[in-house]
JSON list of N, CA and C in Angstrom, two decimals:
[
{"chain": "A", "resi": 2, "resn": "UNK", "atom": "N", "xyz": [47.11, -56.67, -97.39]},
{"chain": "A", "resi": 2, "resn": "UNK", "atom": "CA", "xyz": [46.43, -55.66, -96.60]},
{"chain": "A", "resi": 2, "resn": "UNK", "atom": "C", "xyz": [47.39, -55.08, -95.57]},
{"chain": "A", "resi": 3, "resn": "UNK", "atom": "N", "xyz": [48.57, -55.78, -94.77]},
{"chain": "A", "resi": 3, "resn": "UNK", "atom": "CA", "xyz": [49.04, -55.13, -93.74]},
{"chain": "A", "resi": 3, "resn": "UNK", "atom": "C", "xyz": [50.17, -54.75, -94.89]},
{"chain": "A", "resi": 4, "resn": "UNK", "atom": "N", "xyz": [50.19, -54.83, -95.61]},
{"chain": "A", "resi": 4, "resn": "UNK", "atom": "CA", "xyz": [51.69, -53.56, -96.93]},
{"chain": "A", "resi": 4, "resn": "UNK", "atom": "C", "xyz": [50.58, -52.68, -96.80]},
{"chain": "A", "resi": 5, "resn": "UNK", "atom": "N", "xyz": [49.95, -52.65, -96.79]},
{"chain": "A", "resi": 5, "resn": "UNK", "atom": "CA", "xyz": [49.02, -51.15, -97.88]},
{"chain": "A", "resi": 5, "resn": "UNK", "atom": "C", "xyz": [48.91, -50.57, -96.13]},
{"chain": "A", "resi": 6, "resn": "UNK", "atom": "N", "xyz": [48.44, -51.34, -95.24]},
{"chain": "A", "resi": 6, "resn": "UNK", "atom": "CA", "xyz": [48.43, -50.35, -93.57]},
{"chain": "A", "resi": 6, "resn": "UNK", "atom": "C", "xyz": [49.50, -49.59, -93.48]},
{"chain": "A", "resi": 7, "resn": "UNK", "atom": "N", "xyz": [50.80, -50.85, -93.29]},
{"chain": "A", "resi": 7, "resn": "UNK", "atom": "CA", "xyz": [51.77, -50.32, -93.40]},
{"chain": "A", "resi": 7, "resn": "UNK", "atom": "C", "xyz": [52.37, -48.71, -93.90]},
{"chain": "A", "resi": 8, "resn": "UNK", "atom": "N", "xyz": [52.06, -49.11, -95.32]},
{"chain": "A", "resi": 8, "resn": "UNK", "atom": "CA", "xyz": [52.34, -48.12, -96.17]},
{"chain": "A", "resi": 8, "resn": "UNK", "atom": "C", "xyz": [51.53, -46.87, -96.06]},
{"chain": "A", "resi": 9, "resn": "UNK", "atom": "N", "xyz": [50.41, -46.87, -95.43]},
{"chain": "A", "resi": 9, "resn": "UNK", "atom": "CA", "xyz": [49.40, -45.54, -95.04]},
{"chain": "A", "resi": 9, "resn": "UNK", "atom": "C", "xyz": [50.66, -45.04, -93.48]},
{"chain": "A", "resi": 10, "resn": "UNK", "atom": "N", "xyz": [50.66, -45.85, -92.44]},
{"chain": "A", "resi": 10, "resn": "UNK", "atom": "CA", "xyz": [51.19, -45.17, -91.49]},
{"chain": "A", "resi": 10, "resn": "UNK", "atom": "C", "xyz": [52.35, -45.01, -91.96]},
{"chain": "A", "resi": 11, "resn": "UNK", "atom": "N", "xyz": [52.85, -45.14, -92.88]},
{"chain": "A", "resi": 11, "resn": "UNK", "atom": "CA", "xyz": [54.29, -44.39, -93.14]},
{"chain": "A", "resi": 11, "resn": "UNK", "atom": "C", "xyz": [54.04, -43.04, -93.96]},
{"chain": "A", "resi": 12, "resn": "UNK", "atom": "N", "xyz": [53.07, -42.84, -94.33]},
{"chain": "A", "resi": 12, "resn": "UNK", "atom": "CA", "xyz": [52.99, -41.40, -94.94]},
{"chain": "A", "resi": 12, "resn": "UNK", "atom": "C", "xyz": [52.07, -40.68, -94.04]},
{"chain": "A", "resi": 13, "resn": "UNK", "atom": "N", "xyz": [51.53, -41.27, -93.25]},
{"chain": "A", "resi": 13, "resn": "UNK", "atom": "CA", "xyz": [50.77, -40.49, -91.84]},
{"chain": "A", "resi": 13, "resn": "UNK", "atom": "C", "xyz": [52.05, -40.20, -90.90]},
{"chain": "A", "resi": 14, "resn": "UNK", "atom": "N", "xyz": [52.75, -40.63, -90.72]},
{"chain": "A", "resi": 14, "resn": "UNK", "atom": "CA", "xyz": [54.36, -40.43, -89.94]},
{"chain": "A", "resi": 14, "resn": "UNK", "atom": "C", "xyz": [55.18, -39.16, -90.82]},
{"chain": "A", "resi": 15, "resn": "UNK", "atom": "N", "xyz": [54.94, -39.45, -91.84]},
{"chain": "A", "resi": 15, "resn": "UNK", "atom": "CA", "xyz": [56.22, -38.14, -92.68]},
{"chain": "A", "resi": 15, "resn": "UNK", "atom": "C", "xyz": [54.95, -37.28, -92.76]},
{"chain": "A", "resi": 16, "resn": "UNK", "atom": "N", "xyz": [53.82, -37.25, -92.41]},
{"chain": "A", "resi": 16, "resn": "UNK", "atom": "CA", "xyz": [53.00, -35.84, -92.68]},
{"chain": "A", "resi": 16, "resn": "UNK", "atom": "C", "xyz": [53.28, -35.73, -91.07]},
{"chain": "A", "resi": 17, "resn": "UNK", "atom": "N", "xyz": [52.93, -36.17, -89.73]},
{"chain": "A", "resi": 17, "resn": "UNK", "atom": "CA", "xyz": [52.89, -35.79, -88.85]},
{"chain": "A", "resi": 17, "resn": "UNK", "atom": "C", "xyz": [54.20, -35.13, -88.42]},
{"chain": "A", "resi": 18, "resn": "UNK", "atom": "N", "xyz": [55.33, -35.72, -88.94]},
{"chain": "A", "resi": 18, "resn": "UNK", "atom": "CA", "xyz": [57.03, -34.97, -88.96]},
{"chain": "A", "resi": 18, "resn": "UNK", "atom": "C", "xyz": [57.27, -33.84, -89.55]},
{"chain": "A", "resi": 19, "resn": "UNK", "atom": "N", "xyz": [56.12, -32.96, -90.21]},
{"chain": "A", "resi": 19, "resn": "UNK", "atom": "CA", "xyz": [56.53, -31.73, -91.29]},
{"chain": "A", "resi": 19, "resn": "UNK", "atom": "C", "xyz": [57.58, -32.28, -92.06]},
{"chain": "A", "resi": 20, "resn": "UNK", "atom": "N", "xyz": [57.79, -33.65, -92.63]},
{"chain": "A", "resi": 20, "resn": "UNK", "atom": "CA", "xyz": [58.21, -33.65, -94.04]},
{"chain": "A", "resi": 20, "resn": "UNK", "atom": "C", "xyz": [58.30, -32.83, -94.85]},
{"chain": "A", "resi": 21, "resn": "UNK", "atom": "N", "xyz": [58.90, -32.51, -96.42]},
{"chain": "A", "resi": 21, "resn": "UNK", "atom": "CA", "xyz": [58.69, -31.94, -97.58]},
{"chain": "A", "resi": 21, "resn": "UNK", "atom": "C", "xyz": [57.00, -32.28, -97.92]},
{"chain": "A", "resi": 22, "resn": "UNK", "atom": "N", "xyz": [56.16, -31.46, -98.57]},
{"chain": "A", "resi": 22, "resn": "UNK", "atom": "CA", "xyz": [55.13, -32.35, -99.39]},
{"chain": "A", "resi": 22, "resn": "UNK", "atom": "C", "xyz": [55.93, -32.90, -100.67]},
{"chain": "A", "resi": 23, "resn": "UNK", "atom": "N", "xyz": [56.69, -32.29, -100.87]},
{"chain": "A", "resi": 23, "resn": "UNK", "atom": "CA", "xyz": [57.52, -33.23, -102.25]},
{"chain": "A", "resi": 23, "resn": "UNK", "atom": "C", "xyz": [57.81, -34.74, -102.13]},
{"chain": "A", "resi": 24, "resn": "UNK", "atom": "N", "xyz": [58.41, -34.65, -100.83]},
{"chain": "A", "resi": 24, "resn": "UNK", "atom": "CA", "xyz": [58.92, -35.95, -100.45]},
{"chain": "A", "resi": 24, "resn": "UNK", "atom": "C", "xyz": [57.71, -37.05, -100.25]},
{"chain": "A", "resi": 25, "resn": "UNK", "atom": "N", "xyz": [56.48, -36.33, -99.46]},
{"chain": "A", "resi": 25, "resn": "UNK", "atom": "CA", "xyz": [55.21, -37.24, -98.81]},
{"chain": "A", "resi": 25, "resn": "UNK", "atom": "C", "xyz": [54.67, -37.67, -100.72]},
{"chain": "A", "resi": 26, "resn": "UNK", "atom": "N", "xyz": [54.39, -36.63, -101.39]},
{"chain": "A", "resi": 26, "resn": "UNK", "atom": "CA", "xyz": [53.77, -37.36, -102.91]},
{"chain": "A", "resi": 26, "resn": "UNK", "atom": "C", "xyz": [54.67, -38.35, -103.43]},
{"chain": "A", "resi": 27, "resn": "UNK", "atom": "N", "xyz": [56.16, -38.14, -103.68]},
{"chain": "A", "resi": 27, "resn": "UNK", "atom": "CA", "xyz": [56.93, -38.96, -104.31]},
{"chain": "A", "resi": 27, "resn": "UNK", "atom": "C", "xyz": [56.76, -40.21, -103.82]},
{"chain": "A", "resi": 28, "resn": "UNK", "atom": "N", "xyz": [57.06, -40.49, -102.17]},
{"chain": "A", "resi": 28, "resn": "UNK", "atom": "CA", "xyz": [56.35, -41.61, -101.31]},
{"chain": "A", "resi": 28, "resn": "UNK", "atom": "C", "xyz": [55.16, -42.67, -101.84]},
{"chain": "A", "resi": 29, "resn": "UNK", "atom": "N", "xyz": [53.97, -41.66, -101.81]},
{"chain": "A", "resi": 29, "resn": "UNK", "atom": "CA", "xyz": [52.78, -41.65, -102.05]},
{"chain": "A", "resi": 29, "resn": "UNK", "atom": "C", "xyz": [52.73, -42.62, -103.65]},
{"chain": "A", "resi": 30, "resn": "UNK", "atom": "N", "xyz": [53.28, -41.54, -104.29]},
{"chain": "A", "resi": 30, "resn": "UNK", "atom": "CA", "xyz": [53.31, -42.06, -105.77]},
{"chain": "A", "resi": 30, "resn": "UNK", "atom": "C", "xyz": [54.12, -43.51, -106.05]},
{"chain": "A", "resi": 31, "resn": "UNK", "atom": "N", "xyz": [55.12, -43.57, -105.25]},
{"chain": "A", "resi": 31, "resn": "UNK", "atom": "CA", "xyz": [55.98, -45.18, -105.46]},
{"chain": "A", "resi": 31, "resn": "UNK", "atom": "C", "xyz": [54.74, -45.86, -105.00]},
{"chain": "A", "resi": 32, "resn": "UNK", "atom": "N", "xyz": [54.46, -45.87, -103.60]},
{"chain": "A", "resi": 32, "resn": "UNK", "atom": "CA", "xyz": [53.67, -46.89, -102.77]},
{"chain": "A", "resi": 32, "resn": "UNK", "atom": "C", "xyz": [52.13, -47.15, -103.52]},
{"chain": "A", "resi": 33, "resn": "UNK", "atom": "N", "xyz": [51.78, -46.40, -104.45]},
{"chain": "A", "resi": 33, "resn": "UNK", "atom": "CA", "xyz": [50.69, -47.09, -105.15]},
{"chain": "A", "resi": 33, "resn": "UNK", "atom": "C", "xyz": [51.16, -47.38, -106.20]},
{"chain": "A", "resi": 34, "resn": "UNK", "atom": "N", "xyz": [52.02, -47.21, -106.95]},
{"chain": "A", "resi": 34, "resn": "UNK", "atom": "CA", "xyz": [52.76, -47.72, -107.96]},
{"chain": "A", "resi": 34, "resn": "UNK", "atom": "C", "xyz": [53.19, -49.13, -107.55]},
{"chain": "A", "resi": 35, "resn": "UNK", "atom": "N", "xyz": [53.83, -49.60, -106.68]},
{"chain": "A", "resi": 35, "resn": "UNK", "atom": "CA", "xyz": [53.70, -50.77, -105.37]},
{"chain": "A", "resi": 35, "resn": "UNK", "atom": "C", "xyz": [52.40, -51.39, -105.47]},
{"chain": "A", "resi": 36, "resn": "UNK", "atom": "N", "xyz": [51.53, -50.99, -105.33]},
{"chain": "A", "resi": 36, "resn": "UNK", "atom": "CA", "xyz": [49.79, -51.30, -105.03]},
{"chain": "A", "resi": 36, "resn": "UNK", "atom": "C", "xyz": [49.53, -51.97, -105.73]},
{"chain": "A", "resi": 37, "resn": "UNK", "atom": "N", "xyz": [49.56, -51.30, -107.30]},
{"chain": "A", "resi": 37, "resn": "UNK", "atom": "CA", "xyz": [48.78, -51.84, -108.16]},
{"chain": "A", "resi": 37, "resn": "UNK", "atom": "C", "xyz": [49.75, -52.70, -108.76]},
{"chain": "A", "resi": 38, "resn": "UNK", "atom": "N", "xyz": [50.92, -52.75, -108.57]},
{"chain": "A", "resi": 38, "resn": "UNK", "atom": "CA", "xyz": [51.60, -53.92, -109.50]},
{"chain": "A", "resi": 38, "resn": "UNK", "atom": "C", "xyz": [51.16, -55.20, -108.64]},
{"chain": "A", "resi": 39, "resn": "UNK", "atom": "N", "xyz": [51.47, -55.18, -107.25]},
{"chain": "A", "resi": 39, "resn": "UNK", "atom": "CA", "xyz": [50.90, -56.38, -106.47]},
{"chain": "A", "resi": 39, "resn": "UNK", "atom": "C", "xyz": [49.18, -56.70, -106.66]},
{"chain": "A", "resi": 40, "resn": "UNK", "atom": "N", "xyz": [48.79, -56.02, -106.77]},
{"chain": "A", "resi": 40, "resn": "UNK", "atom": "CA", "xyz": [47.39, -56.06, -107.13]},
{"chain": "A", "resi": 40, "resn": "UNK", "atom": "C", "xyz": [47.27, -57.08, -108.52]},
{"chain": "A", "resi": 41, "resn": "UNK", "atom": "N", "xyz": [47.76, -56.10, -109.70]},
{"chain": "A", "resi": 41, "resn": "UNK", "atom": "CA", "xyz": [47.82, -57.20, -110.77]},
{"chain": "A", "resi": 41, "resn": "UNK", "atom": "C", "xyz": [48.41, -58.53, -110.74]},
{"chain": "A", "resi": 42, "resn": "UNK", "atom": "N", "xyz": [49.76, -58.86, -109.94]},
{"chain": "A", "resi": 42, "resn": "UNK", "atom": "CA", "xyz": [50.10, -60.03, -109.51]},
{"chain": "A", "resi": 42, "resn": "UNK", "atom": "C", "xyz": [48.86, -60.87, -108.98]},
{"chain": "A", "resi": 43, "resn": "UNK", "atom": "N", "xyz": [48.49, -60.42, -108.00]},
{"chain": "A", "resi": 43, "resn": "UNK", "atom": "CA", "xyz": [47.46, -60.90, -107.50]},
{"chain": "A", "resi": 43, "resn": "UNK", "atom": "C", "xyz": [46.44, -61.70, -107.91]},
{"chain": "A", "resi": 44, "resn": "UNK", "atom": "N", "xyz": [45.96, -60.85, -109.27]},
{"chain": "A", "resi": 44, "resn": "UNK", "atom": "CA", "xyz": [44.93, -60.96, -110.05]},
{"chain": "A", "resi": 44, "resn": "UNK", "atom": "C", "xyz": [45.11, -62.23, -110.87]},
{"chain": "A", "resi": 45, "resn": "UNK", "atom": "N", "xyz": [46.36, -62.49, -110.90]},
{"chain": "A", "resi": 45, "resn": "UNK", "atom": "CA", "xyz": [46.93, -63.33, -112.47]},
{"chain": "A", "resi": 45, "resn": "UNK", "atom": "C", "xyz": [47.29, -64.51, -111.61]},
{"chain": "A", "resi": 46, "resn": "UNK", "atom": "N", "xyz": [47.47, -64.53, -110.23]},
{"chain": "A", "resi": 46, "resn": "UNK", "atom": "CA", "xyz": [47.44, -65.60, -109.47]},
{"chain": "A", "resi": 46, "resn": "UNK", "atom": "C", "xyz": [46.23, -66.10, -109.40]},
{"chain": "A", "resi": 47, "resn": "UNK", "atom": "N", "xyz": [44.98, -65.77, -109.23]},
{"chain": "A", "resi": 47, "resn": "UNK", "atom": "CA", "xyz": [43.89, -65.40, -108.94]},
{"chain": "A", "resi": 47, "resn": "UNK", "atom": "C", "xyz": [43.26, -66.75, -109.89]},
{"chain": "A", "resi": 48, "resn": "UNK", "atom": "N", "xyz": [43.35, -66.24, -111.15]},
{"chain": "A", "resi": 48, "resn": "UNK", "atom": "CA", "xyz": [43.06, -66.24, -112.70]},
{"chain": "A", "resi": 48, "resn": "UNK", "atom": "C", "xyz": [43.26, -67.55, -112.76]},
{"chain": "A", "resi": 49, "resn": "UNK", "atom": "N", "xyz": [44.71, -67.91, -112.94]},
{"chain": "A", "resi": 49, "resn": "UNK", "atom": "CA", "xyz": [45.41, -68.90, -113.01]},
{"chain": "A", "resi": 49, "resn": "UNK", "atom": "C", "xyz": [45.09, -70.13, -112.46]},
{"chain": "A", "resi": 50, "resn": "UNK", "atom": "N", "xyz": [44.46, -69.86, -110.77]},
{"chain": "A", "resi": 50, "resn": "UNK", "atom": "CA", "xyz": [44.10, -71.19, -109.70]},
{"chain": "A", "resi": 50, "resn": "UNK", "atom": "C", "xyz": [42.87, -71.40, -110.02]},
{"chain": "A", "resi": 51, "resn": "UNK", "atom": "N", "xyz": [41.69, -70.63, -110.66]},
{"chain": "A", "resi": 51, "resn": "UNK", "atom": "CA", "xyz": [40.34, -70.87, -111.42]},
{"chain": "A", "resi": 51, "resn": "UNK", "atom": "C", "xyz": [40.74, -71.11, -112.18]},
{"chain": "A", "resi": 52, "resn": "UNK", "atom": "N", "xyz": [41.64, -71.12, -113.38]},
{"chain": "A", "resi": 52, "resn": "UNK", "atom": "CA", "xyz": [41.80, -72.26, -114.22]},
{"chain": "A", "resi": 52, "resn": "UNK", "atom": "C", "xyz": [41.82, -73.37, -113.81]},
{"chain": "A", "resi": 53, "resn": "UNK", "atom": "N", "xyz": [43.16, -73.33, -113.11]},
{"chain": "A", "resi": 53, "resn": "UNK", "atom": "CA", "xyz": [43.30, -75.04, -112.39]},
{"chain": "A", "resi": 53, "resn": "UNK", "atom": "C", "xyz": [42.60, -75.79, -112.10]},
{"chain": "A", "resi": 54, "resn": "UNK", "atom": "N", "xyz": [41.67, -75.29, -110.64]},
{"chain": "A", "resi": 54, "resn": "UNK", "atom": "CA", "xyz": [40.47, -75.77, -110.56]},
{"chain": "A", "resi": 54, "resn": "UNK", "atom": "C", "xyz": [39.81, -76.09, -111.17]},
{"chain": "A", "resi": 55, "resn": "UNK", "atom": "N", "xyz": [39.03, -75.32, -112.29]},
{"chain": "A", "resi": 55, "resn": "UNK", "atom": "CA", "xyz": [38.46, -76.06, -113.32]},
{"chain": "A", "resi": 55, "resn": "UNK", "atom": "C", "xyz": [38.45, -76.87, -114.13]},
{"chain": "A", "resi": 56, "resn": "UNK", "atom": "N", "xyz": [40.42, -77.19, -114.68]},
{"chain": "A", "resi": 56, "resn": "UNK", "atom": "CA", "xyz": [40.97, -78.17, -115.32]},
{"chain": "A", "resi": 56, "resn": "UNK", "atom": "C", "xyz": [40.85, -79.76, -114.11]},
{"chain": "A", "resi": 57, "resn": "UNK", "atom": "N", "xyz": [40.71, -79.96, -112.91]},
{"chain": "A", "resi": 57, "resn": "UNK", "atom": "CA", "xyz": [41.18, -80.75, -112.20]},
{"chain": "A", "resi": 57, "resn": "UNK", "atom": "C", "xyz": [39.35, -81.30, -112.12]},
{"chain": "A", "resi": 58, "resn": "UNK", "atom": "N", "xyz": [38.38, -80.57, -111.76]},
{"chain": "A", "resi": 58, "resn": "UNK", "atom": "CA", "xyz": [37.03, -80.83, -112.16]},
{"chain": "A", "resi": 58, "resn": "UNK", "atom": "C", "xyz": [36.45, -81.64, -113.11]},
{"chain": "A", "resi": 59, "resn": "UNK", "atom": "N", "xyz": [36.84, -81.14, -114.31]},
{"chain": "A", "resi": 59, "resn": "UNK", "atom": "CA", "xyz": [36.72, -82.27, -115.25]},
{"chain": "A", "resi": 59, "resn": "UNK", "atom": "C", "xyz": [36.77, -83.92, -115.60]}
]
């Protein structure tokens, strides 16, 4: 959550600077490209420890 804040006030900073808009989308476009790969990490961590758990239950 504080990457993704982070990552909002840094494209609220290059819009408030009259940046390029070229530059603010390209930004834009890495930093959720960023998002969702950590996101899927996330997920597969996620996944993985409900397995565990469930294997250790037994």
């Amino acid at each position: 959550v504080q990457r993704q804040l982070a990552n909002y006030n840094k494209l609220i900073d290059k819009l408030s600077t009259n940046a390029e808009m070229e530059e603010v989308m390209n930004d834009y476009n890495m930093l959720k490209a960023q998002n969702e790969l950590s996101t899927q990490h996330m997920d597969i961590i996620f996944t993985e420890r409900q397995a565990k758990e469930k294997q250790t239950r037994r």
